[in-house]
Structures are given as C-alpha cells and as structure tokens.
Coordinates of N, CA and C in Angstrom, one line a residue:
M264 N 7.4 47.6 -6.9 CA 7.3 46.3 -6.1 C 7.0 45.2 -7.0
K265 N 7.7 44.1 -6.9 CA 7.5 43.0 -7.8 C 6.7 41.9 -6.9
I266 N 5.6 41.4 -7.5 CA 4.9 40.4 -6.8 C 5.3 39.0 -7.4
I267 N 5.7 38.2 -6.4 CA 6.1 36.8 -6.8 C 5.0 35.8 -6.5
K268 N 4.6 35.1 -7.5 CA 3.6 34.0 -7.2 C 4.3 32.7 -6.9
L269 N 3.9 32.1 -5.8 CA 4.5 30.9 -5.5 C 3.6 29.7 -5.9
K270 N 4.2 28.8 -6.5 CA 3.4 27.6 -7.0 C 3.1 26.8 -5.7
D271 N 1.8 26.4 -5.7 CA 1.4 25.4 -4.6 C 2.0 24.1 -4.9
K272 N 2.9 23.6 -4.2 CA 3.5 22.3 -4.4 C 3.0 21.2 -3.5
T273 N 1.8 21.5 -3.0 CA 1.2 20.5 -2.1 C 0.9 19.3 -2.9
K274 N 1.3 18.2 -2.4 CA 1.0 16.9 -3.0 C 0.3 16.1 -2.0
Y275 N -0.7 15.4 -2.4 CA -1.5 14.6 -1.5 C -1.3 13.1 -1.8
K276 N -1.3 12.3 -0.7 CA -1.3 10.9 -0.9 C -2.7 10.4 -0.4
Y277 N -3.3 9.6 -1.2 CA -4.6 9.1 -0.9 C -4.6 7.6 -0.6
K278 N -5.5 7.2 0.2 CA -5.8 5.8 0.4 C -7.3 5.7 0.2
R279 N -7.7 4.9 -0.7 CA -9.1 4.7 -0.9 C -9.5 3.3 -0.6
K280 N -10.7 3.2 0.1 CA -11.1 1.9 0.6 C -12.6 1.8 0.6
V281 N -13.1 0.8 0.0 CA -14.6 0.5 0.1 C -14.8 -0.5 1.2
S282 N -15.7 -0.3 2.1 CA -16.0 -1.2 3.2 C -17.4 -1.7 3.1
I283 N -17.5 -3.0 3.4 CA -18.8 -3.7 3.5 C -18.7 -4.3 4.9
K284 N -19.6 -3.8 5.8 CA -19.6 -4.1 7.2 C -20.8 -5.0 7.6
N285 N -20.6 -6.1 8.3 CA -21.6 -6.9 8.9 C -22.7 -7.4 7.9
L286 N -22.3 -7.8 6.7 CA -23.2 -8.4 5.8 C -23.4 -9.8 6.3
I287 N -24.7 -10.2 6.5 CA -25.0 -11.5 7.1 C -25.8 -12.3 6.1
L288 N -25.3 -13.4 5.6 CA -26.0 -14.3 4.7 C -26.1 -15.7 5.3
K289 N -27.2 -16.3 4.9 CA -27.4 -17.7 5.3 C -26.9 -18.6 4.2
I290 N -25.8 -19.3 4.5 CA -25.2 -20.1 3.4 C -24.9 -21.5 3.8
S291 N -24.6 -22.3 2.8 CA -24.2 -23.7 3.1 C -22.7 -23.8 3.2
I292 N -22.2 -24.1 4.4 CA -20.7 -24.1 4.6 C -20.4 -25.0 5.8
G293 N -19.3 -25.7 5.7 CA -18.8 -26.6 6.7 C -18.5 -28.0 6.3
L294 N -17.7 -28.6 7.1 CA -17.2 -30.0 6.8 C -18.2 -31.1 7.4
H295 N -18.8 -30.8 8.5 CA -19.7 -31.7 9.2 C -20.9 -32.0 8.4
D296 N -21.4 -33.2 8.6 CA -22.7 -33.6 7.9 C -23.8 -32.7 8.2
F297 N -24.0 -32.3 9.5 CA -25.1 -31.5 9.9 C -25.0 -30.1 9.2
E298 N -23.7 -29.6 8.9 CA -23.5 -28.4 8.3 C -23.9 -28.4 6.8
K299 N -23.8 -29.6 6.2 CA -24.1 -29.8 4.8 C -25.6 -29.8 4.6
K300 N -26.4 -30.1 5.7 CA -27.8 -30.3 5.6 C -28.6 -29.0 5.8
K301 N -28.0 -28.1 6.6 CA -28.7 -26.9 7.1 C -27.8 -25.6 6.9
K302 N -28.3 -24.6 6.2 CA -27.6 -23.4 6.0 C -27.4 -22.7 7.4
Q303 N -26.3 -21.9 7.5 CA -26.0 -21.2 8.7 C -25.6 -19.8 8.4
R304 N -25.8 -18.9 9.4 CA -25.5 -17.5 9.2 C -24.0 -17.3 9.3
V305 N -23.5 -16.5 8.3 CA -22.1 -16.1 8.2 C -22.1 -14.6 8.1
R306 N -21.2 -14.0 8.9 CA -21.0 -12.5 8.8 C -19.8 -12.2 7.9
F307 N -19.9 -11.3 7.0 CA -18.8 -10.8 6.1 C -18.5 -9.4 6.4
N308 N -17.2 -9.1 6.7 CA -16.7 -7.8 6.8 C -15.5 -7.7 5.8
I309 N -15.6 -6.7 4.9 CA -14.7 -6.7 3.8 C -14.2 -5.2 3.6
D310 N -12.9 -5.1 3.4 CA -12.3 -3.8 3.1 C -11.5 -4.0 1.8
I311 N -11.8 -3.2 0.8 CA -11.2 -3.3 -0.5 C -10.5 -2.0 -0.8
S312 N -9.2 -2.1 -0.9 CA -8.3 -0.9 -1.2 C -8.1 -0.8 -2.7
T313 N -8.2 0.4 -3.2 CA -8.1 0.6 -4.6 C -6.9 1.5 -5.0
D314 N -6.6 1.5 -6.3 CA -5.5 2.3 -6.8 C -5.8 3.8 -6.6
S315 N -5.0 4.4 -5.7 CA -5.3 5.8 -5.3 C -4.9 6.8 -6.5
S316 N -4.2 6.3 -7.5 CA -3.8 7.2 -8.6 C -4.9 7.4 -9.6
I317 N -6.0 6.6 -9.4 CA -7.1 6.7 -10.3 C -8.2 7.5 -9.6
K318 N -8.5 8.6 -10.2 CA -9.5 9.6 -9.6 C -10.9 9.0 -9.9
P319 N -11.7 8.9 -8.8 CA -13.1 8.4 -9.0 C -13.9 9.4 -9.8
S320 N -14.7 8.8 -10.7 CA -15.5 9.7 -11.6 C -16.9 9.0 -11.8
S321 N -17.9 9.8 -11.7 CA -19.3 9.3 -12.0 C -19.4 9.0 -13.5
N322 N -18.6 9.6 -14.3 CA -18.6 9.3 -15.8 C -17.9 8.1 -16.2
N323 N -17.1 7.5 -15.2 CA -16.4 6.3 -15.5 C -16.5 5.4 -14.3
L324 N -17.4 4.5 -14.3 CA -17.6 3.6 -13.2 C -16.6 2.6 -13.0
L325 N -15.7 2.4 -14.0 CA -14.5 1.6 -13.8 C -13.5 2.2 -12.8
S326 N -13.7 3.4 -12.5 CA -12.8 4.1 -11.6 C -13.1 3.8 -10.1
I327 N -14.2 3.1 -9.9 CA -14.6 2.8 -8.5 C -14.9 1.3 -8.3
V328 N -15.0 0.9 -7.1 CA -15.6 -0.4 -6.8 C -17.0 -0.2 -6.3
N329 N -17.9 -0.8 -7.0 CA -19.4 -0.7 -6.6 C -19.7 -1.7 -5.5
Y330 N -20.0 -1.2 -4.4 CA -20.3 -2.1 -3.2 C -21.5 -3.0 -3.4
E331 N -22.5 -2.4 -4.1 CA -23.7 -3.2 -4.4 C -23.4 -4.4 -5.3
E332 N -22.7 -4.1 -6.3 CA -22.2 -5.2 -7.3 C -21.4 -6.2 -6.6
T333 N -20.5 -5.8 -5.7 CA -19.7 -6.7 -4.9 C -20.5 -7.6 -4.0
I334 N -21.5 -7.0 -3.3 CA -22.4 -7.8 -2.5 C -23.1 -8.8 -3.3
N335 N -23.6 -8.4 -4.5 CA -24.3 -9.4 -5.4 C -23.4 -10.5 -5.8
K336 N -22.2 -10.2 -6.1 CA -21.3 -11.3 -6.5 C -21.0 -12.2 -5.4
I337 N -20.8 -11.7 -4.2 CA -20.6 -12.6 -3.0 C -21.8 -13.5 -2.8
T338 N -23.0 -12.9 -2.9 CA -24.2 -13.6 -2.7 C -24.3 -14.8 -3.7
N339 N -24.0 -14.5 -5.0 CA -24.0 -15.5 -6.0 C -23.0 -16.6 -5.7
I340 N -21.8 -16.3 -5.2 CA -20.8 -17.3 -4.9 C -21.4 -18.2 -3.8
T341 N -22.0 -17.6 -2.8 CA -22.5 -18.5 -1.7 C -23.7 -19.3 -2.1
E342 N -24.5 -18.9 -3.1 CA -25.7 -19.6 -3.5 C -25.3 -20.7 -4.5
K343 N -24.2 -20.6 -5.2 CA -23.9 -21.6 -6.2 C -23.6 -23.0 -5.7
K344 N -22.8 -23.1 -4.5 CA -22.4 -24.4 -4.1 C -22.1 -24.3 -2.6
H345 N -22.0 -25.5 -2.0 CA -21.6 -25.7 -0.6 C -20.0 -25.5 -0.6
H346 N -19.6 -24.7 0.4 CA -18.2 -24.5 0.7 C -17.8 -25.3 1.9
G347 N -16.8 -26.1 1.8 CA -16.3 -26.9 3.0 C -15.7 -26.0 4.1
L348 N -14.9 -25.1 3.7 CA -14.2 -24.2 4.6 C -14.4 -22.7 4.3
L349 N -14.3 -22.0 5.4 CA -14.3 -20.5 5.2 C -13.2 -20.1 4.3
E350 N -12.0 -20.8 4.4 CA -10.8 -20.4 3.6 C -11.1 -20.6 2.1
D351 N -11.8 -21.6 1.8 CA -12.2 -21.8 0.4 C -13.1 -20.7 -0.1
L352 N -14.1 -20.4 0.7 CA -15.0 -19.3 0.4 C -14.2 -18.0 0.2
A353 N -13.3 -17.7 1.1 CA -12.5 -16.5 1.0 C -11.7 -16.4 -0.3
E354 N -11.1 -17.5 -0.7 CA -10.4 -17.5 -2.0 C -11.3 -17.2 -3.2
N355 N -12.5 -17.8 -3.1 CA -13.5 -17.5 -4.2 C -13.9 -16.0 -4.2
I356 N -14.1 -15.4 -3.0 CA -14.4 -14.0 -3.0 C -13.2 -13.2 -3.5
F357 N -12.0 -13.5 -3.1 CA -10.8 -12.8 -3.6 C -10.8 -12.8 -5.1
D358 N -11.1 -14.0 -5.7 CA -11.0 -14.1 -7.2 C -12.0 -13.1 -7.9
V359 N -13.2 -13.0 -7.4 CA -14.1 -12.1 -8.0 C -13.8 -10.6 -7.8
I360 N -13.4 -10.3 -6.6 CA -13.0 -8.9 -6.3 C -11.8 -8.5 -7.1
F361 N -10.8 -9.3 -7.2 CA -9.6 -9.0 -7.9 C -9.7 -9.0 -9.4
E362 N -10.9 -9.3 -9.9 CA -11.2 -9.2 -11.3 C -11.1 -7.7 -11.7
R363 N -11.4 -6.8 -10.8 CA -11.3 -5.4 -11.1 C -9.8 -5.0 -10.9
K364 N -9.3 -4.4 -12.0 CA -7.9 -4.0 -12.0 C -7.5 -2.9 -11.0
I365 N -8.5 -2.1 -10.6 CA -8.1 -1.1 -9.7 C -8.0 -1.5 -8.2
V366 N -8.4 -2.8 -8.0 CA -8.3 -3.3 -6.6 C -6.8 -3.7 -6.3
K367 N -6.3 -3.2 -5.2 CA -4.9 -3.4 -4.8 C -4.8 -4.4 -3.6
Q368 N -5.8 -4.3 -2.7 CA -5.8 -5.2 -1.5 C -7.2 -5.5 -1.0
V369 N -7.4 -6.7 -0.5 CA -8.7 -7.0 0.0 C -8.4 -7.7 1.4
S370 N -9.2 -7.2 2.4 CA -9.1 -7.8 3.7 C -10.5 -8.4 4.0
L371 N -10.6 -9.7 4.3 CA -11.8 -10.3 4.6 C -11.9 -10.9 6.0
K372 N -13.0 -10.7 6.7 CA -13.3 -11.4 7.9 C -14.6 -12.1 7.8
L373 N -14.5 -13.4 7.9 CA -15.7 -14.3 7.7 C -15.9 -15.0 9.1
E374 N -17.2 -14.9 9.5 CA -17.5 -15.5 10.8 C -18.8 -16.3 10.8
K375 N -18.7 -17.6 11.3 CA -19.9 -18.4 11.5 C -20.5 -17.9 12.8
L376 N -21.8 -17.6 12.8 CA -22.4 -17.0 14.0 C -23.1 -18.0 14.9
D377 N -23.4 -19.1 14.4 CA -24.3 -20.0 15.3 C -23.7 -21.4 15.5
I378 N -22.4 -21.6 15.2 CA -21.9 -23.0 15.2 C -21.3 -23.5 16.5
I379 N -20.8 -22.6 17.3 CA -20.2 -23.0 18.6 C -20.9 -22.3 19.7
K380 N -21.5 -23.1 20.7 CA -22.2 -22.5 21.8 C -21.2 -21.7 22.6
N381 N -21.7 -20.7 23.3 CA -21.0 -19.8 24.2 C -20.0 -18.9 23.5
T382 N -20.1 -18.8 22.2 CA -19.3 -17.8 21.4 C -20.2 -16.9 20.6
E383 N -19.8 -15.7 20.4 CA -20.6 -14.9 19.5 C -20.3 -15.3 18.1
S384 N -19.1 -15.7 17.8 CA -18.7 -16.2 16.4 C -17.4 -16.9 16.4
V385 N -17.1 -17.6 15.4 CA -15.8 -18.2 15.1 C -15.5 -17.9 13.6
G386 N -14.3 -17.7 13.3 CA -14.0 -17.4 11.9 C -12.6 -17.2 11.5
I387 N -12.4 -16.5 10.4 CA -11.1 -16.3 9.9 C -10.9 -14.8 9.4
E388 N -9.7 -14.3 9.4 CA -9.4 -13.0 8.8 C -8.2 -13.3 7.9
V389 N -8.4 -12.8 6.6 CA -7.3 -13.0 5.6 C -7.2 -11.7 4.8
T390 N -6.0 -11.3 4.5 CA -5.7 -10.1 3.7 C -4.9 -10.6 2.5
K391 N -5.2 -10.2 1.3 CA -4.5 -10.5 0.1 C -4.2 -9.2 -0.7
R392 N -3.0 -9.1 -1.2 CA -2.5 -7.9 -1.9 C -2.1 -8.3 -3.3
R393 N -2.4 -7.5 -4.2 CA -1.9 -7.7 -5.6 C -0.5 -7.3 -5.7
D394 N 0.4 -8.2 -6.3 CA 1.8 -7.8 -6.5 C 1.8 -6.7 -7.6
E395 N 2.7 -5.8 -7.4 CA 2.8 -4.7 -8.3 C 3.8 -5.1 -9.4

C-alpha cells in the first residue's frame, strides 16, 4: 500500500486593523470666536488597516501600528495649534498615520461633543486609502 501525502494548499487572506475607540480630548477647534477662546471635547474613533502581507513580529515593531504611539501623535497635533475645521484636523491626523509605510487605509470619525444643544455630537467621518 502506498501512502500519498497531500500538501495543504490552504491559503489565508488577512485583514489587519488597529482600532482606537472613543478617545476624548479637550482641544482648540472651530471657526467661531467663542470656540477659539475655550477648548472643547472631541471624540476620536480611528480604524487603521495595515498591509496584511507583513506578518506582525515582536522582534520588528515596524511590522505593527503602535496604538499608544498613534494616540500620542494625535494628542501632539491637537496641542500644537488651533484647528479651524474638523476636516483640517483629520488631514493632519492622516499625514502622521500614513508616515508608516505599512498603513493602507485610515478611517476617522471626529465628533464635537458639546457644541450643539440637543445633540449627543456633531462631526465628520472620512476614509483615506493609500494608492497602490
């Protein structure tokens, strides 16, 4: 009897994503004079999709997106200057996140929490993808 070994041809497709949920920072943002004088709470929800062909490794931290480092960068952006629009802030956040070559796509949801009465929040959602 001859034993035949079959090669396992199973291929997997991965999607890797780092999520930062409900980060709330008090920042200087808005076009109105009263917004320029007083910081307001903004909620950040961010999904960062990475190159699934790169296997994460604890020996190579360039193979991952460090969420703590990302939060620190966002905090630095918001502390440096006043942003007139959430859209401007979003573009600045995209710039720092896309510095990492493994990042393929970023989805941002930014919400002002205290600006309009009778609402939980108002804000924007933007997704940006790196061209291949």
